[in-house]
Short mmCIF file of C-alpha atoms in Angstrom, two decimals:
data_model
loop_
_atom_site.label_atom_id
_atom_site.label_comp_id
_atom_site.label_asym_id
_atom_site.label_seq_id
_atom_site.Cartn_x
_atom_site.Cartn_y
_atom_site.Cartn_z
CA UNK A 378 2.97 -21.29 -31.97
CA UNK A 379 3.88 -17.52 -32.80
CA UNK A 380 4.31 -15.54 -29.65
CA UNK A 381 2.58 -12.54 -28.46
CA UNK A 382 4.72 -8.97 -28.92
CA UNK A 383 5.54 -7.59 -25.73
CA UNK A 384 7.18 -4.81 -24.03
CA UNK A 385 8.26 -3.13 -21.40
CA UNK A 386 6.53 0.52 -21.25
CA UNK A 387 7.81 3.07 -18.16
CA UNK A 388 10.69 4.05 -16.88
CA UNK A 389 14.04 2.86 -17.07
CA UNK A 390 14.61 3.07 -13.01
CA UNK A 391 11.72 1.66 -12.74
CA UNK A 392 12.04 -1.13 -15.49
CA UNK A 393 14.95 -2.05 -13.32
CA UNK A 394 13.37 -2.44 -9.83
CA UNK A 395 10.37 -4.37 -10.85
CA UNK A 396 11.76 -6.77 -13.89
CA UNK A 397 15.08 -8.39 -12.76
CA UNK A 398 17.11 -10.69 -15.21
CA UNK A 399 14.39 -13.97 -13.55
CA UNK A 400 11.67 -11.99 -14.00
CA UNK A 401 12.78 -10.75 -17.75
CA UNK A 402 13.30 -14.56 -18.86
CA UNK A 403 10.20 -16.10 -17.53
CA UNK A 404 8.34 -12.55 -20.07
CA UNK A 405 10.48 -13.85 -23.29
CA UNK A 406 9.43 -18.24 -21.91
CA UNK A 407 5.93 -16.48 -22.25
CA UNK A 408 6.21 -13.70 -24.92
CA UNK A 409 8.10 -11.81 -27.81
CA UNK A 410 9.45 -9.41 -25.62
CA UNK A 411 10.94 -6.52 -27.58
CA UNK A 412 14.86 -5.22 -26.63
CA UNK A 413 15.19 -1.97 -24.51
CA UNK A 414 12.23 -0.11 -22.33
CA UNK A 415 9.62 1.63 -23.84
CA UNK A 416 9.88 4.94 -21.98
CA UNK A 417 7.42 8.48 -22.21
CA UNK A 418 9.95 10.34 -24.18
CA UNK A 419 10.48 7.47 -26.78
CA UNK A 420 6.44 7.48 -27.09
CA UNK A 421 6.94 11.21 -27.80
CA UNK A 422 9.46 11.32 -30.13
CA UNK A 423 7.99 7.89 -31.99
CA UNK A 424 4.89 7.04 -31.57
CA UNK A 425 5.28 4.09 -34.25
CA UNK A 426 7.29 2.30 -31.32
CA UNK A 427 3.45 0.79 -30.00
CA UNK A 428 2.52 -0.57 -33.28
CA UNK A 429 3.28 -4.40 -32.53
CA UNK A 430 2.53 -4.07 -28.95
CA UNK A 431 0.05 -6.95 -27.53
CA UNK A 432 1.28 -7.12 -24.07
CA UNK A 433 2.17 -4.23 -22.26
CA UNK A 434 4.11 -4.71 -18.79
CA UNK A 435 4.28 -1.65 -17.17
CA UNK A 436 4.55 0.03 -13.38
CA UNK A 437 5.60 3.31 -11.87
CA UNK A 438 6.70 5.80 -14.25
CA UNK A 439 3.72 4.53 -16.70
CA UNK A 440 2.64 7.07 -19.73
CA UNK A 441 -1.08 7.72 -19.49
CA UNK A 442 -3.27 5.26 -21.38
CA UNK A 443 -5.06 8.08 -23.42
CA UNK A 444 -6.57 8.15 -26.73
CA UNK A 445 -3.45 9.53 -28.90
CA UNK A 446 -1.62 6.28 -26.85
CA UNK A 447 -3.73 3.59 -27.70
CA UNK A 448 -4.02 5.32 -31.13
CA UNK A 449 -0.94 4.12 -31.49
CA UNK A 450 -0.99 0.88 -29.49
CA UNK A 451 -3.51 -0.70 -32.01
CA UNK A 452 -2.78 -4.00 -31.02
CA UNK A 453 -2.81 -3.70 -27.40
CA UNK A 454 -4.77 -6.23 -25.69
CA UNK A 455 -3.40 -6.82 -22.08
CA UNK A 456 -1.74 -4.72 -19.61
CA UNK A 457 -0.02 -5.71 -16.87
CA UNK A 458 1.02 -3.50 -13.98
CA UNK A 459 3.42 -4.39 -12.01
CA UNK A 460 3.19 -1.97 -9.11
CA UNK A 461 -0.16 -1.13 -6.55
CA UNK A 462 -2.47 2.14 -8.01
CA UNK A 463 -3.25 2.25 -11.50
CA UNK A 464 -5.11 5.52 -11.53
CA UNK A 465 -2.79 8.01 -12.90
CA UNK A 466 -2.50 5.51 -15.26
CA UNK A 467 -5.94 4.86 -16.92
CA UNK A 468 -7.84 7.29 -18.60
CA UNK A 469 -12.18 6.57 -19.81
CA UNK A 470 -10.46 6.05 -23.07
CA UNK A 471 -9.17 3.02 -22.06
CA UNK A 472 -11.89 1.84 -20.56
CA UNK A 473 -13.89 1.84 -23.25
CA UNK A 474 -11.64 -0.56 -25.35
CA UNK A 475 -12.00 -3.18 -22.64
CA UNK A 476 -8.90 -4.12 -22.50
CA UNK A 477 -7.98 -6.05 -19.49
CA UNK A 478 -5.11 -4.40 -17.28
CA UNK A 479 -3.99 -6.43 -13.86
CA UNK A 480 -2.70 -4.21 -10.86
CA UNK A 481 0.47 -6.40 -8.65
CA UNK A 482 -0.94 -3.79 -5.20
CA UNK A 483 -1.59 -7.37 -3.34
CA UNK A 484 2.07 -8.36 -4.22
CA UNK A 485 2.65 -4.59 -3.00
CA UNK A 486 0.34 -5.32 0.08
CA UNK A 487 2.50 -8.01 1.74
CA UNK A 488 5.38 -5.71 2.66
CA UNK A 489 2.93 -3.56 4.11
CA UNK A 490 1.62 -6.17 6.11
CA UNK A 491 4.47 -7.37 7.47
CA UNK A 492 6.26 -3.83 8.36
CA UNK A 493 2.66 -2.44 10.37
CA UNK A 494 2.62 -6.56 12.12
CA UNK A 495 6.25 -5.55 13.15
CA UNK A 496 5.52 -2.04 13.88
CA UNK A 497 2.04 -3.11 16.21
CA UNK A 498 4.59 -5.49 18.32
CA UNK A 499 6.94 -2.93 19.28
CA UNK A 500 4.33 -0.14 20.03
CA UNK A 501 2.63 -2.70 22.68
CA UNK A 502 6.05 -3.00 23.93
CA UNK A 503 6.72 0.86 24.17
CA UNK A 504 9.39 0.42 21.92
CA UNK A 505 9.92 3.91 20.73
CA UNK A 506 10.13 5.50 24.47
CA UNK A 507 11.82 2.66 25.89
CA UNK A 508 14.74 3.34 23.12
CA UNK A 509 14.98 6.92 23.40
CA UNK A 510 15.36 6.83 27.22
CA UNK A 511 18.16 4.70 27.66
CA UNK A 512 20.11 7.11 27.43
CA UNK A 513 22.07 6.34 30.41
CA UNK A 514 22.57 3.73 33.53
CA UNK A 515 19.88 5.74 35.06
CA UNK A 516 17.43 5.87 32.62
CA UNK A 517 18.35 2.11 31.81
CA UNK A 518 14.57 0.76 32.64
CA UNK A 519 11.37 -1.30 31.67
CA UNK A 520 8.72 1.00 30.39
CA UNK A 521 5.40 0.80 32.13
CA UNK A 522 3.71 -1.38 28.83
CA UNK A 523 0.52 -3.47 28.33
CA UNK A 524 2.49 -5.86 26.42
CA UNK A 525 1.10 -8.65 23.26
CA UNK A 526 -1.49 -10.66 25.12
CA UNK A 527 -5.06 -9.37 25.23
CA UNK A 528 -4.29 -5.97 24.13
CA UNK A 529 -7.23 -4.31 21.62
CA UNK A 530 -5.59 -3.35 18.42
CA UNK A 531 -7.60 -1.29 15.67
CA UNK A 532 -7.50 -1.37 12.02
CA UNK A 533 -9.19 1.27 10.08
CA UNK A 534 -10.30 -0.23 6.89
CA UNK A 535 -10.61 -3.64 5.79
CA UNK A 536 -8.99 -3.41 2.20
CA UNK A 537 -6.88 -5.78 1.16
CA UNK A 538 -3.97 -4.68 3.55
CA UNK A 539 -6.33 -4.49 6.64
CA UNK A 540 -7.42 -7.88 5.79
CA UNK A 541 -3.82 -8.65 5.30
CA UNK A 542 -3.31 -7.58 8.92
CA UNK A 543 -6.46 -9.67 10.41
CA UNK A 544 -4.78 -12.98 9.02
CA UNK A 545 -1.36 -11.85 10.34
CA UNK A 546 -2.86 -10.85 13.89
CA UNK A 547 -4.30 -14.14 14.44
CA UNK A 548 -0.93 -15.30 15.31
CA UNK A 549 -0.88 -13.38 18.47
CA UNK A 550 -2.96 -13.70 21.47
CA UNK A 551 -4.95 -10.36 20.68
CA UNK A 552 -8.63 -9.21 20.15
CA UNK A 553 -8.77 -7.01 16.83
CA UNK A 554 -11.15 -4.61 16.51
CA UNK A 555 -12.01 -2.60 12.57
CA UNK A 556 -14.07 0.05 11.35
CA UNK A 557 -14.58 0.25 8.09
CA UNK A 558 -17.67 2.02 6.35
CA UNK A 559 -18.35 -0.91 3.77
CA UNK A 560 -18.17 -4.11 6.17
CA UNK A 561 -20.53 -4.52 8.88
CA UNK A 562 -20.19 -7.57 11.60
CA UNK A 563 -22.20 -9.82 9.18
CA UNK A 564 -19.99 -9.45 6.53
CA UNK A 565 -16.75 -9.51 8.22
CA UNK A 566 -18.20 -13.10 9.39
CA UNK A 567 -18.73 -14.22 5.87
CA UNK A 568 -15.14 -13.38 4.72
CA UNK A 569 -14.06 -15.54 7.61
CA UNK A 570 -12.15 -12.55 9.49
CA UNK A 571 -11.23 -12.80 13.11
CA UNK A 572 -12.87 -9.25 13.84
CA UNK A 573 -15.13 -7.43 16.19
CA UNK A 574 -16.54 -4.11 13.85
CA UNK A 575 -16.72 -1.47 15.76
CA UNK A 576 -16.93 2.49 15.12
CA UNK A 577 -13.95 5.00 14.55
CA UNK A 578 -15.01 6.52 18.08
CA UNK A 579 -14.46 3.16 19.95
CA UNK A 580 -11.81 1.87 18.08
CA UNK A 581 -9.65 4.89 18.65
CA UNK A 582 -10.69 5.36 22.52
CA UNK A 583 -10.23 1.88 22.66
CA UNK A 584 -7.68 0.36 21.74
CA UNK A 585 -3.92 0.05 22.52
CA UNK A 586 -2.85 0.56 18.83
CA UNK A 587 -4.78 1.73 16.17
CA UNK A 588 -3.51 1.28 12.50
CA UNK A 589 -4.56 3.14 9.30
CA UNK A 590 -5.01 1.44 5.71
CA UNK A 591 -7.51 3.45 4.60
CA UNK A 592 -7.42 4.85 0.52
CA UNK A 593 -6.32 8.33 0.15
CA UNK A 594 -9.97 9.31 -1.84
CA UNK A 595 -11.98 13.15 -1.26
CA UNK A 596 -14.36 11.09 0.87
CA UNK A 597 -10.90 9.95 3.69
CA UNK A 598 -9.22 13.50 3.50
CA UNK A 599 -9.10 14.58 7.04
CA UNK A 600 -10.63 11.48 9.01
CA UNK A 601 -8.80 11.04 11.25
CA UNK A 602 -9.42 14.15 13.68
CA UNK A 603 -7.71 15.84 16.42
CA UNK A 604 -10.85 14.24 18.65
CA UNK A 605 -9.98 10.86 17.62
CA UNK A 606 -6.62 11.95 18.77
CA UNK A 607 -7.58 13.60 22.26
CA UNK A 608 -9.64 10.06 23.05
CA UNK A 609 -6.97 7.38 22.56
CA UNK A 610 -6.26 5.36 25.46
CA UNK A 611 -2.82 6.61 27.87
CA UNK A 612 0.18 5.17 26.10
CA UNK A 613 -1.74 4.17 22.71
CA UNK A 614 -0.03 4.00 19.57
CA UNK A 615 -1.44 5.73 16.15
CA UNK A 616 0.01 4.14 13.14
CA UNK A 617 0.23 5.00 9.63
CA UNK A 618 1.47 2.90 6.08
CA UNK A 619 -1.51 4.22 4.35
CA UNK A 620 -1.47 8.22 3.59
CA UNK A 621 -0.47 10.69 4.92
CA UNK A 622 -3.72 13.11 3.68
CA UNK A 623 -5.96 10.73 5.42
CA UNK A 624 -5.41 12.13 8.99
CA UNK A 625 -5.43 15.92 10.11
CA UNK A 626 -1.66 16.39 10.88
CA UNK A 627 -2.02 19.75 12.55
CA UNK A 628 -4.72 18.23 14.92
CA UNK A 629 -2.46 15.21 15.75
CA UNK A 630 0.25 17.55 16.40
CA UNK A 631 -1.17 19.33 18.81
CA UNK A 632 -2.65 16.69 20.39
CA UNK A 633 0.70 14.99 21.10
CA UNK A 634 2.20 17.80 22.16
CA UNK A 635 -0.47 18.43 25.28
CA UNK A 636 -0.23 13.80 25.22
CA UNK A 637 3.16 13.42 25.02
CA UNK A 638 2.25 9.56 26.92
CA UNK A 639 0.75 8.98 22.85
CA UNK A 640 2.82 7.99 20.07
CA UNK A 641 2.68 8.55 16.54
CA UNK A 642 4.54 5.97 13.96
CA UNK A 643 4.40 7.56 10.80
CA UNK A 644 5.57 6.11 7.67
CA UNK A 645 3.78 8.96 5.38
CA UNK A 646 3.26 12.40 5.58
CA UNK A 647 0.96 15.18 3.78
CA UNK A 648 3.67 16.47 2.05
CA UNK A 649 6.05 13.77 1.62
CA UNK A 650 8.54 14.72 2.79
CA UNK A 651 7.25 17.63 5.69
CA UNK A 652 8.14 20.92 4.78
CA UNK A 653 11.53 21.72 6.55
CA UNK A 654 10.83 22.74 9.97
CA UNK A 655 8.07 20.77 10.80
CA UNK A 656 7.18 19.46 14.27
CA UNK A 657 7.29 16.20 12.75
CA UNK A 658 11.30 15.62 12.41
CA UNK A 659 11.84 16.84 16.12
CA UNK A 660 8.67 15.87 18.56
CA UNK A 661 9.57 12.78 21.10
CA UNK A 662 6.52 10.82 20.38
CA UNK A 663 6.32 10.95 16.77
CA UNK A 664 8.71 8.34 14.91
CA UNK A 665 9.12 9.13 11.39
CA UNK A 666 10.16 6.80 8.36
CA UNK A 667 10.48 7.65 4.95
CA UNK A 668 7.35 5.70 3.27
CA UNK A 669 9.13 2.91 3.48
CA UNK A 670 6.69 0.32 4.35
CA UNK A 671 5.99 -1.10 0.31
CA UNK A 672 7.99 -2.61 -1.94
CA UNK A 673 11.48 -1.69 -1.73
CA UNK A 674 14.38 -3.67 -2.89
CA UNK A 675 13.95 -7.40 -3.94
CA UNK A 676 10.52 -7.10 -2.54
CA UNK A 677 9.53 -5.00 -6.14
CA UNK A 678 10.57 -8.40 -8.04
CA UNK A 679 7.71 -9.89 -6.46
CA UNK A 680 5.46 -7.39 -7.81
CA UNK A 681 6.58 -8.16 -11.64
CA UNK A 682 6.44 -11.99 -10.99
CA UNK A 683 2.48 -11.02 -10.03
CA UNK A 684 2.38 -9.11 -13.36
CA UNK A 685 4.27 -11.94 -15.22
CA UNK A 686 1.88 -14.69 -13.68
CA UNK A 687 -1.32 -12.68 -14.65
CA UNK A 688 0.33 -12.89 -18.11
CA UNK A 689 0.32 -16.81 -18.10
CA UNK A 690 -3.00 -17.04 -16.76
CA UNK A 691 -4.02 -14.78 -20.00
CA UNK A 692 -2.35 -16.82 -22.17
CA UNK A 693 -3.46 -20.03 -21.26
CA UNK A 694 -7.32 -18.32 -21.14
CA UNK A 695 -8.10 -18.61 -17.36
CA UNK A 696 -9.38 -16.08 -15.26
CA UNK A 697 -7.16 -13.18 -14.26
CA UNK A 698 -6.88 -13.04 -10.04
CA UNK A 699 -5.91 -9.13 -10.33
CA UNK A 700 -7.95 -7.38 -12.78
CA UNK A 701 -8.89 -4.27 -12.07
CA UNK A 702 -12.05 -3.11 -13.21
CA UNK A 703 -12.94 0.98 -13.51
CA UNK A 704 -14.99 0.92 -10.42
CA UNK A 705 -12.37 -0.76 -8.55
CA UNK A 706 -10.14 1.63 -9.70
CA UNK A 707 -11.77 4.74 -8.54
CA UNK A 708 -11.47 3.65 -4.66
CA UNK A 709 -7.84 2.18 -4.58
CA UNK A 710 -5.50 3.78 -2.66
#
């Protein structure tokens, strides 16, 4: 049986990071995969290079799916992402051909998942004070801390990574509380989640840690507010893996500064990074990462074996676990 014409079409860097040698031999077991990486400049400077394509594997660095690209791509009838937000990637072009394209952001959701679970556990534990005051044998001491057993912790949003989070918190003795704007207490009951729904208002002044996975969308700009801030609980925890856009910084700021008992664990920032000089790099009770929380590493070869087992599914006819319709699209972080 002939095989299917493949490629690989983004970057280079990122050709590498997602498609190791494992992941490239299971795509030529399934496919025709052609030699080199299909990149935005060799689409500009030859077109013709998309003729044969039937399988497109693809992730960050992506060209945009327009109509002068699938002009070309005439014999394009899968794509397969293997990275988390396809939106800068599709175009109303390409939805009208109806041509299936898979996203890997649950593969990209684990990660996630398991960094915030970690990150929850130390900020009941006062982690981040407790480490920057032992600074000598007389600050050597416990923290005053609420600890893992019975604390309230609060998810905003119930997408896939906040119902990643309600699986992984079952494992602790802890009473999880979520707002989310699309799942009321009767739904949350249906999908079999271990969750009390509550509003933003309680959830923040409620709980012990409160953790955002919310999509970045005009609707979440600015959500988070400086009064959801001012009402947290003494020695709560804000965390956020989502974005950075989502919460009002210069409210939060200030907030910590007159609540310097609060603590902010911040893995993203509106901009990314903060503009030299900000409050962020310097304040006590604001830890900062660099958006490190996704795939990174080995973890991104997870992401392409997601892409190259929604290939085999489409191949063999069965239904695709990932696809990503238009609507989905539009409200994906």
């Amino acid at each position: 049986m002939t095989k299917k014409k493949s490629a690989l079409i983004l970057d280079e860097g990122s050709a590498a990071r997602i498609y190791g040698p494992r992941e490239l031999e299971a795509i030529r077991d399934l496919t025709d995969l052609r030699d080199g990486v299909i990149t935005k400049g060799l689409i500009e400077n030859d077109p013709s290079v998309l003729a044969d394509v039937q399988i497109m594997f693809s992730g960050w660095g992506a060209p945009v799916l327009d109509a002068r690209f699938l002009s070309s791509a005439v014999k394009l009838e899968a794509v397969f992402y293997g990275a988390g937000s396809i939106r800068s990637m599709v175009t109303p072009e390409f939805w009208e051909k109806g041509i299936p394209v898979t996203s890997s952001w649950s593969a990209n959701g684990i990660p996630v998942a398991e960094f915030t679970e970690a990150l929850i556990i130390l900020s009941l534990k006062r982690f981040w004070s407790a480490s920057r005051q032992c600074t000598s044998r007389a600050t050597f001491r416990h923290p005053d801390v609420c600890g893992a057993y019975g604390a309230k912790i609060g998810l905003v949003s119930l997408g896939m990574i906040g119902r990643l989070m309600v699986e992984r918190l079952k494992r602790h003795d802890l009473e999880v509380l979520a707002y989310d704007p699309f799942v009321d207490q009767a739904k949350a009951d249906a999908m079999n989640l271990s969750v009390r729904m509550t509003s933003l208002e309680e959830l923040f002044a409620t709980c012990e840690v409160v953790s955002l996975h919310a999509p970045n969308l005009p609707e979440t700009r600015g959500m988070i507010s400086a009064k959801l801030f001012a009402s947290m609980k003494i020695g709560a925890t804000f965390v956020n893996t989502a974005r950075g856009a989502i919460i009002d910084e210069i409210g939060m700021v200030e907030t910590l500064q007159n609540r310097p008992d609060l603590y902010a664990v911040l893995d993203v920032t509106c901009p990314e990074p903060p503009f030299e000089g900000s409050p962020l790099y310097t304040m006590p009770n604001i830890v900062l990462t660099p958006h490190i929380a996704g795939s990174l590493g080995d973890e991104c070869y997870r992401m392409g074996q997601f892409a190259i087992d929604e290939c085999r599914r489409f191949l063999a006819g069965q239904e695709l676990l990932w696809c990503v319709s238009q609507k989905m699209a539009e409200v994906m972080a």
